[in-house]
Amino acid sequence: MKKYLLSPGPTPVPEECLAKMAEPIIHHRTPAYVEMNKLAMEKMKKVFYTDGDVLIFVSSGTGAMEGAVVNTIDKNDKAIVVRSGKFGERWGELVETYGGVPLYIDLEWGKKLEPKLIADLLDKNPDTKAVFTTLTETSTGIVYPIKEIGEIVSGTDALLIVDAISGLGGQEFYMDDWKVDITVSGSQKGLMLPPGQAYAAVNEKAWKIIKQKSRACYYFNWAKYLKGQVGAGKDPFTGAVSHTKALLKALEIIEKDTMESRFQRYKVLAKACRAAVNAIGLELFAEVPCDVVTAVKVPEGIDGKLLVKKLRDEYGVTIAGGQAHVAGKIFRIAHMGYIERFDIIIIISALEMVLAELGYEFRMGNGVAAAQKILAEEYI
Ligand SMILES: *Cc1c(COP(=O)(O)O)cnc(C)c1O
């Protein structure tokens, strides 16, 4: 059976990048690798839209999240954490792990964030060291107003630290213009690579703070990366040489395509996906749906877990179910990374077949037609 991967990470990898992963291994202390590494860091700046420094780690995205916390938060430091999904919760768990004091903004999952909540909390707690939030909260499919949050936080001493692990490369995001101080990401989502590499973009305001911190850690001590990796291309530890080769290929693809046309394309893919599920009679989960993943409420009387399982095992299409308390209640279709118009047609078509099989009443083909119409008119 042919397999289709439309999960919000890992995502499919273009053949050119897979071919790079299969090349012979080179040593990470050779000039060839150092040059590649420098080039990758330089080109990644364009993806983050920053003049700051880009660090590259051997880990999944969470390693960069952990680094962002341990390098900026000491024991008893206050940090505002937007907690309204699995990954916002992760920021909170990390802050707690390192003895920081999280000030939580708890929202119901999928509900929109009023930036004023952050402004009010910062007013009441002027000693806050950082605000941790997420560009696209993958567990709920929402996009947060990072630009507005940046306006608020940049007027204070606190750092704005954004998890763009699923959003980077697909959801519009301009790190410097939006006054974000640290952005973290990972390889296996919008960047079209296998899991295993993580990235952080760090600006001057953040480096000033990082240099004052005690950093109770070894591997993710960012000062080590600043010294060897940034500028000089020398990883403090063994770099993921195959990933870096594939990353350069992915960056070449992105560069040719352009970031702006990619932003536009994912908007259309998301719109087609939303139109399709609406035409099937289903509802979206997020109040402000993002462009890289669509979260959909499982209709009354349908077993959401069985739906996702059948799609995977009987139709070969992998999407994601819901996490934590929304397990079985939502499903998530990703359109990030190496996903194009006909991938949307495949998942919508398969979804319709499984829903029909499970006894859901609707007119088969309505979803596909709705997606097709938008893709025919607006796809770039
Ligand atoms: C996938 C994801 C993570 C976790 O990344 P790992 O690579 O699994 O460590 C964190 N935040 C968001 C928003 C994600 O989508």
Short mmCIF file of C-alpha atoms and ligand atoms in Angstrom, two decimals:
data_model
loop_
_atom_site.label_atom_id
_atom_site.label_comp_id
_atom_site.label_asym_id
_atom_site.label_seq_id
_atom_site.Cartn_x
_atom_site.Cartn_y
_atom_site.Cartn_z
CA MET A 1 0.00 0.00 0.00
CA LYS A 2 1.28 3.42 -0.90
CA LYS A 3 1.76 5.63 2.17
CA TYR A 4 0.97 9.30 2.61
CA LEU A 5 2.28 11.33 5.54
CA LEU A 6 0.16 14.32 6.49
CA SER A 7 0.98 14.48 10.18
CA PRO A 8 2.16 17.64 11.91
CA GLY A 9 5.65 16.22 12.23
CA PRO A 10 7.40 14.30 11.02
CA THR A 11 6.50 15.39 7.50
CA PRO A 12 7.52 14.03 4.07
CA VAL A 13 11.04 14.77 2.83
CA PRO A 14 11.74 15.71 -0.82
CA GLU A 15 13.75 13.15 -2.77
CA GLU A 16 16.67 15.58 -3.23
CA CYS A 17 17.00 15.92 0.53
CA LEU A 18 16.72 12.17 1.10
CA ALA A 19 19.52 11.69 -1.43
CA LYS A 20 21.70 14.08 0.61
CA MET A 21 21.00 12.07 3.76
CA ALA A 22 22.30 8.98 1.93
CA GLU A 23 25.66 10.50 0.95
CA PRO A 24 28.86 9.24 2.59
CA ILE A 25 29.53 10.73 6.02
CA ILE A 26 32.12 13.47 6.21
CA HIS A 27 34.01 14.39 9.37
CA HIS A 28 32.64 17.33 11.33
CA ARG A 29 36.09 18.91 11.78
CA THR A 30 36.85 19.14 8.06
CA PRO A 31 36.89 22.47 6.22
CA ALA A 32 34.17 21.11 3.94
CA TYR A 33 31.78 20.61 6.86
CA VAL A 34 32.69 23.89 8.52
CA GLU A 35 31.87 25.73 5.29
CA MET A 36 28.55 23.91 4.95
CA ASN A 37 27.70 24.66 8.54
CA LYS A 38 28.45 28.37 8.15
CA LEU A 39 26.38 28.53 4.99
CA ALA A 40 23.46 26.72 6.65
CA MET A 41 23.47 29.15 9.59
CA GLU A 42 23.65 32.12 7.25
CA LYS A 43 20.79 30.90 5.05
CA MET A 44 18.63 29.97 8.04
CA LYS A 45 18.61 33.67 8.98
CA LYS A 46 16.51 34.32 5.90
CA VAL A 47 14.01 31.70 6.97
CA PHE A 48 13.72 33.25 10.44
CA TYR A 49 13.82 36.76 8.92
CA THR A 50 16.52 37.80 11.38
CA ASP A 51 19.94 39.40 11.45
CA GLY A 52 20.55 37.62 14.75
CA ASP A 53 22.57 34.44 15.15
CA VAL A 54 21.28 31.00 14.24
CA LEU A 55 22.40 27.99 16.29
CA ILE A 56 22.06 24.40 15.10
CA PHE A 57 21.64 21.51 17.53
CA VAL A 58 21.59 17.73 17.33
CA SER A 59 18.22 17.07 18.96
CA SER A 60 14.54 17.25 18.27
CA GLY A 61 12.83 20.62 18.60
CA THR A 62 12.33 20.24 22.32
CA GLY A 63 16.11 20.40 22.82
CA ALA A 64 16.08 23.95 21.48
CA MET A 65 13.11 24.74 23.75
CA GLU A 66 15.02 23.39 26.75
CA GLY A 67 18.04 25.46 25.74
CA ALA A 68 15.91 28.58 25.43
CA VAL A 69 14.71 28.10 28.99
CA VAL A 70 17.93 27.02 30.71
CA ASN A 71 19.95 29.81 29.09
CA THR A 72 17.54 32.62 30.03
CA ILE A 73 15.86 31.55 33.27
CA ASP A 74 17.63 31.12 36.60
CA LYS A 75 16.07 29.77 39.78
CA ASN A 76 13.20 32.01 40.97
CA ASP A 77 13.08 34.04 37.76
CA LYS A 78 9.56 34.90 36.69
CA ALA A 79 8.41 33.86 33.22
CA ILE A 80 5.05 34.38 31.56
CA VAL A 81 3.88 31.24 29.80
CA VAL A 82 0.92 31.08 27.43
CA ARG A 83 -0.56 27.68 28.22
CA SER A 84 -3.35 26.67 25.91
CA GLY A 85 -2.13 23.53 24.23
CA LYS A 86 0.39 20.74 24.52
CA PHE A 87 3.37 22.85 23.52
CA GLY A 88 2.52 25.85 25.67
CA GLU A 89 2.34 23.35 28.52
CA ARG A 90 5.81 22.16 27.58
CA TRP A 91 7.23 25.67 28.03
CA GLY A 92 5.69 25.67 31.51
CA GLU A 93 7.13 22.26 32.41
CA LEU A 94 10.57 23.39 31.28
CA VAL A 95 10.43 26.62 33.30
CA GLU A 96 9.36 24.63 36.36
CA THR A 97 12.10 22.04 35.76
CA TYR A 98 14.77 24.74 36.07
CA GLY A 99 13.26 26.38 39.15
CA GLY A 100 11.73 29.36 37.38
CA VAL A 101 8.40 30.79 38.47
CA PRO A 102 5.88 30.46 35.63
CA LEU A 103 3.08 33.02 35.49
CA TYR A 104 0.51 31.15 33.45
CA ILE A 105 -1.96 32.56 30.98
CA ASP A 106 -4.35 29.63 30.79
CA LEU A 107 -6.74 29.59 27.90
CA GLU A 108 -9.13 26.91 26.88
CA TRP A 109 -7.52 24.89 24.06
CA GLY A 110 -8.25 26.38 20.65
CA LYS A 111 -9.38 29.76 22.04
CA LYS A 112 -7.75 32.93 20.84
CA LEU A 113 -5.24 34.89 22.88
CA GLU A 114 -5.85 38.54 23.67
CA PRO A 115 -2.38 40.14 23.76
CA LYS A 116 -3.67 42.50 26.46
CA LEU A 117 -3.49 39.60 28.93
CA ILE A 118 0.27 39.60 28.46
CA ALA A 119 0.47 43.41 28.79
CA ASP A 120 -1.50 43.30 32.05
CA LEU A 121 0.60 40.52 33.51
CA LEU A 122 3.81 42.33 32.57
CA ASP A 123 2.51 45.54 34.21
CA LYS A 124 1.84 43.65 37.42
CA ASN A 125 5.18 41.82 37.24
CA PRO A 126 7.80 44.22 35.89
CA ASP A 127 10.52 41.80 37.05
CA THR A 128 9.40 39.17 34.50
CA LYS A 129 12.43 37.79 32.64
CA ALA A 130 10.77 36.25 29.64
CA VAL A 131 7.49 35.56 27.85
CA PHE A 132 7.22 32.10 26.35
CA THR A 133 4.70 31.42 23.63
CA THR A 134 4.09 29.55 20.38
CA LEU A 135 3.66 30.66 16.76
CA THR A 136 1.40 27.79 15.70
CA GLU A 137 0.16 25.63 18.57
CA THR A 138 0.22 22.30 16.76
CA SER A 139 -2.02 20.55 19.28
CA THR A 140 -4.97 22.86 18.56
CA GLY A 141 -4.21 24.32 15.12
CA ILE A 142 -4.30 27.94 16.30
CA VAL A 143 -1.94 30.76 15.33
CA TYR A 144 -1.03 33.31 18.02
CA PRO A 145 -0.64 37.06 17.42
CA ILE A 146 3.14 37.16 17.78
CA LYS A 147 3.48 40.56 16.12
CA GLU A 148 1.14 42.19 18.66
CA ILE A 149 2.85 40.36 21.53
CA GLY A 150 6.21 41.62 20.22
CA GLU A 151 4.97 45.22 20.38
CA ILE A 152 4.13 44.69 24.04
CA VAL A 153 7.17 42.75 25.21
CA SER A 154 9.77 44.79 23.33
CA GLY A 155 8.92 47.79 25.48
CA THR A 156 10.05 45.90 28.61
CA ASP A 157 13.23 44.18 29.82
CA ALA A 158 11.65 40.75 29.28
CA LEU A 159 12.61 38.54 26.35
CA LEU A 160 10.01 37.26 23.90
CA ILE A 161 10.73 33.60 23.20
CA VAL A 162 8.69 31.87 20.50
CA ASP A 163 8.31 28.18 19.68
CA ALA A 164 8.05 28.16 15.88
CA ILE A 165 8.78 24.44 15.61
CA SER A 166 5.78 23.71 13.42
CA GLY A 167 5.26 27.20 12.04
CA LEU A 168 8.67 28.08 10.64
CA GLY A 169 8.77 28.06 6.86
CA GLY A 170 5.00 27.86 6.43
CA GLN A 171 3.26 30.36 8.66
CA GLU A 172 4.09 34.01 8.07
CA PHE A 173 6.68 35.04 10.66
CA TYR A 174 9.22 37.87 10.67
CA MET A 175 11.42 37.53 13.74
CA ASP A 176 13.14 40.92 13.70
CA ASP A 177 10.20 42.98 12.45
CA TRP A 178 7.97 41.37 15.04
CA LYS A 179 10.56 42.02 17.79
CA VAL A 180 11.02 38.42 18.83
CA ASP A 181 14.23 37.79 20.81
CA ILE A 182 14.57 34.01 20.55
CA THR A 183 12.85 31.67 18.10
CA VAL A 184 13.25 27.90 18.20
CA SER A 185 12.46 25.36 15.53
CA GLY A 186 13.07 21.79 14.41
CA SER A 187 13.91 19.93 11.23
CA GLN A 188 10.94 17.59 10.77
CA LYS A 189 8.06 19.97 10.14
CA GLY A 190 8.05 22.95 7.80
CA LEU A 191 11.70 22.51 6.87
CA MET A 192 11.10 19.22 5.05
CA LEU A 193 13.82 17.17 6.78
CA PRO A 194 13.91 14.02 8.89
CA PRO A 195 13.65 14.43 12.69
CA GLY A 196 16.95 15.07 14.48
CA GLN A 197 18.05 18.67 14.12
CA ALA A 198 16.89 21.75 16.02
CA TYR A 199 17.53 25.45 15.55
CA ALA A 200 17.46 28.63 17.59
CA ALA A 201 17.69 32.21 16.36
CA VAL A 202 18.97 34.62 19.00
CA ASN A 203 19.17 38.43 18.91
CA GLU A 204 21.40 40.88 20.79
CA LYS A 205 18.90 41.57 23.57
CA ALA A 206 18.79 37.83 24.27
CA TRP A 207 22.58 37.34 24.14
CA LYS A 208 23.04 40.10 26.75
CA ILE A 209 20.77 38.21 29.15
CA ILE A 210 22.16 34.79 28.27
CA LYS A 211 25.70 35.95 29.09
CA GLN A 212 24.62 36.94 32.62
CA LYS A 213 22.98 33.61 33.40
CA SER A 214 24.43 30.70 35.32
CA ARG A 215 23.16 28.06 32.86
CA ALA A 216 22.85 24.90 34.91
CA CYS A 217 23.47 22.68 31.91
CA TYR A 218 26.23 21.34 29.71
CA TYR A 219 25.08 20.15 26.28
CA PHE A 220 22.68 23.02 25.62
CA ASN A 221 24.88 25.75 27.04
CA TRP A 222 24.40 28.30 24.27
CA ALA A 223 27.54 30.23 25.20
CA LYS A 224 29.51 27.24 23.86
CA TYR A 225 27.62 27.45 20.57
CA LEU A 226 28.16 31.20 20.35
CA LYS A 227 31.89 30.70 20.79
CA GLY A 228 32.49 27.87 18.32
CA GLN A 229 29.55 27.49 16.02
CA VAL A 230 28.35 31.02 15.31
CA GLY A 231 30.55 32.63 12.72
CA ALA A 232 33.20 29.91 12.82
CA GLY A 233 31.04 26.91 11.91
CA LYS A 234 32.68 24.73 14.57
CA ASP A 235 30.08 22.70 16.44
CA PRO A 236 30.90 22.24 20.13
CA PHE A 237 30.02 18.55 19.73
CA THR A 238 29.59 16.26 16.72
CA GLY A 239 27.20 17.93 14.30
CA ALA A 240 24.48 16.05 12.43
CA VAL A 241 26.48 16.12 9.21
CA SER A 242 23.86 14.36 7.07
CA HIS A 243 21.11 16.65 8.31
CA THR A 244 23.19 19.70 7.51
CA LYS A 245 23.74 18.48 3.95
CA ALA A 246 20.02 17.88 3.55
CA LEU A 247 19.25 21.21 5.22
CA LEU A 248 21.32 23.05 2.63
CA LYS A 249 19.34 21.30 -0.10
CA ALA A 250 16.03 22.19 1.59
CA LEU A 251 17.19 25.80 1.94
CA GLU A 252 18.07 25.85 -1.74
CA ILE A 253 14.55 24.65 -2.59
CA ILE A 254 13.04 27.27 -0.27
CA GLU A 255 15.24 30.03 -1.66
CA LYS A 256 14.28 29.26 -5.27
CA ASP A 257 10.62 29.03 -4.37
CA THR A 258 10.89 32.10 -2.10
CA MET A 259 9.55 32.36 1.44
CA GLU A 260 6.81 34.74 0.36
CA SER A 261 5.36 32.38 -2.23
CA ARG A 262 5.53 29.54 0.30
CA PHE A 263 3.59 31.60 2.85
CA GLN A 264 1.00 32.25 0.16
CA ARG A 265 0.81 28.60 -0.88
CA TYR A 266 0.25 27.26 2.66
CA LYS A 267 -2.50 29.84 3.11
CA VAL A 268 -4.26 28.38 0.06
CA LEU A 269 -3.69 24.78 1.18
CA ALA A 270 -5.14 25.65 4.60
CA LYS A 271 -8.08 27.43 3.03
CA ALA A 272 -8.82 24.46 0.75
CA CYS A 273 -8.61 22.08 3.70
CA ARG A 274 -10.96 24.20 5.79
CA ALA A 275 -13.44 24.59 2.93
CA ALA A 276 -13.41 20.83 2.42
CA VAL A 277 -14.11 19.92 6.05
CA ASN A 278 -16.84 22.55 6.22
CA ALA A 279 -18.41 21.14 3.06
CA ILE A 280 -18.44 17.73 4.73
CA GLY A 281 -20.31 19.37 7.63
CA LEU A 282 -17.46 19.30 10.12
CA GLU A 283 -16.32 22.12 12.42
CA LEU A 284 -12.88 23.56 13.00
CA PHE A 285 -11.36 23.38 16.47
CA ALA A 286 -9.26 26.56 16.50
CA GLU A 287 -10.77 30.04 16.73
CA VAL A 288 -7.92 31.43 14.62
CA PRO A 289 -6.78 28.58 12.37
CA CYS A 290 -3.14 28.60 11.31
CA ASP A 291 -1.82 27.85 7.83
CA VAL A 292 0.19 24.72 8.62
CA VAL A 293 -2.24 22.36 10.34
CA THR A 294 -6.04 22.10 10.39
CA ALA A 295 -7.65 20.75 13.56
CA VAL A 296 -11.16 19.42 13.07
CA LYS A 297 -13.80 18.39 15.62
CA VAL A 298 -14.85 14.76 15.35
CA PRO A 299 -18.59 14.71 14.69
CA GLU A 300 -21.06 13.34 17.22
CA GLY A 301 -21.34 9.56 17.13
CA ILE A 302 -18.03 8.96 15.33
CA ASP A 303 -15.07 7.30 17.05
CA GLY A 304 -12.24 9.78 16.43
CA LYS A 305 -9.48 7.34 17.33
CA LEU A 306 -10.86 4.69 15.00
CA LEU A 307 -11.09 7.28 12.21
CA VAL A 308 -7.39 8.13 12.46
CA LYS A 309 -6.44 4.46 12.79
CA LYS A 310 -8.50 3.39 9.76
CA LEU A 311 -7.03 6.21 7.67
CA ARG A 312 -3.55 5.00 8.53
CA ASP A 313 -3.97 1.23 8.47
CA GLU A 314 -6.52 0.78 5.71
CA TYR A 315 -6.01 3.80 3.48
CA GLY A 316 -2.30 4.47 4.04
CA VAL A 317 -2.86 8.09 5.08
CA THR A 318 -1.28 9.21 8.33
CA ILE A 319 -2.76 12.25 10.06
CA ALA A 320 -2.81 13.00 13.79
CA GLY A 321 -5.50 12.58 16.39
CA GLY A 322 -5.99 14.85 19.36
CA GLN A 323 -3.62 14.95 22.33
CA ALA A 324 -4.41 14.91 26.07
CA HIS A 325 -8.05 15.76 26.89
CA VAL A 326 -8.99 16.23 23.21
CA ALA A 327 -7.82 12.71 22.27
CA GLY A 328 -10.56 11.16 20.14
CA LYS A 329 -12.37 14.51 19.97
CA ILE A 330 -10.36 16.17 17.20
CA PHE A 331 -8.15 15.11 14.33
CA ARG A 332 -5.40 17.17 12.70
CA ILE A 333 -4.44 17.35 9.04
CA ALA A 334 -1.03 18.89 8.47
CA HIS A 335 -0.11 20.94 5.42
CA MET A 336 3.41 21.96 6.35
CA GLY A 337 6.70 21.29 4.60
CA TYR A 338 6.71 19.12 1.48
CA ILE A 339 2.94 19.11 0.99
CA GLU A 340 1.25 20.31 -2.18
CA ARG A 341 -2.23 20.61 -3.66
CA PHE A 342 -2.84 16.96 -4.51
CA ASP A 343 -1.88 15.86 -1.02
CA ILE A 344 -4.92 17.82 0.16
CA ILE A 345 -7.13 16.05 -2.38
CA ILE A 346 -5.81 12.68 -1.17
CA ILE A 347 -6.48 13.29 2.51
CA ILE A 348 -9.93 14.82 1.94
CA SER A 349 -10.89 11.98 -0.36
CA ALA A 350 -9.69 9.35 2.14
CA LEU A 351 -11.40 11.18 4.99
CA GLU A 352 -14.69 11.12 3.12
CA MET A 353 -14.39 7.39 2.47
CA VAL A 354 -13.64 6.60 6.12
CA LEU A 355 -16.42 8.87 7.40
CA ALA A 356 -18.88 7.15 5.06
CA GLU A 357 -17.67 3.77 6.27
CA LEU A 358 -18.21 4.85 9.87
CA GLY A 359 -21.80 5.81 9.10
CA TYR A 360 -21.48 9.59 9.06
CA GLU A 361 -24.15 11.11 6.85
CA PHE A 362 -23.07 13.54 4.16
CA ARG A 363 -22.76 13.71 0.42
CA MET A 364 -19.53 12.00 -0.61
CA GLY A 365 -17.44 14.20 -2.90
CA ASN A 366 -18.57 17.54 -1.46
CA GLY A 367 -15.33 17.96 0.45
CA VAL A 368 -13.13 17.08 -2.50
CA ALA A 369 -15.11 19.45 -4.75
CA ALA A 370 -14.76 22.31 -2.27
CA ALA A 371 -11.00 21.80 -1.96
CA GLN A 372 -10.60 21.40 -5.70
CA LYS A 373 -12.40 24.67 -6.39
CA ILE A 374 -10.09 26.68 -4.16
CA LEU A 375 -6.98 24.91 -5.39
CA ALA A 376 -8.01 25.46 -9.01
CA GLU A 377 -8.62 29.16 -8.46
CA GLU A 378 -6.00 30.18 -5.93
CA TYR A 379 -3.08 27.74 -5.80
CA ILE A 380 0.26 29.23 -6.69
C1 LIG B 1 6.51 19.22 17.22
C2 LIG B 1 6.47 20.40 18.12
C3 LIG B 1 7.28 20.47 19.26
C4 LIG B 1 8.15 19.33 19.72
O1 LIG B 1 9.15 19.08 18.87
P1 LIG B 1 10.01 17.72 18.96
O2 LIG B 1 10.79 17.82 17.71
O3 LIG B 1 9.03 16.59 18.99
O4 LIG B 1 10.83 17.80 20.17
C5 LIG B 1 7.23 21.62 20.01
N1 LIG B 1 6.43 22.63 19.69
C6 LIG B 1 5.61 22.59 18.63
C7 LIG B 1 4.73 23.75 18.33
C8 LIG B 1 5.61 21.48 17.81
O5 LIG B 1 4.79 21.42 16.75
#
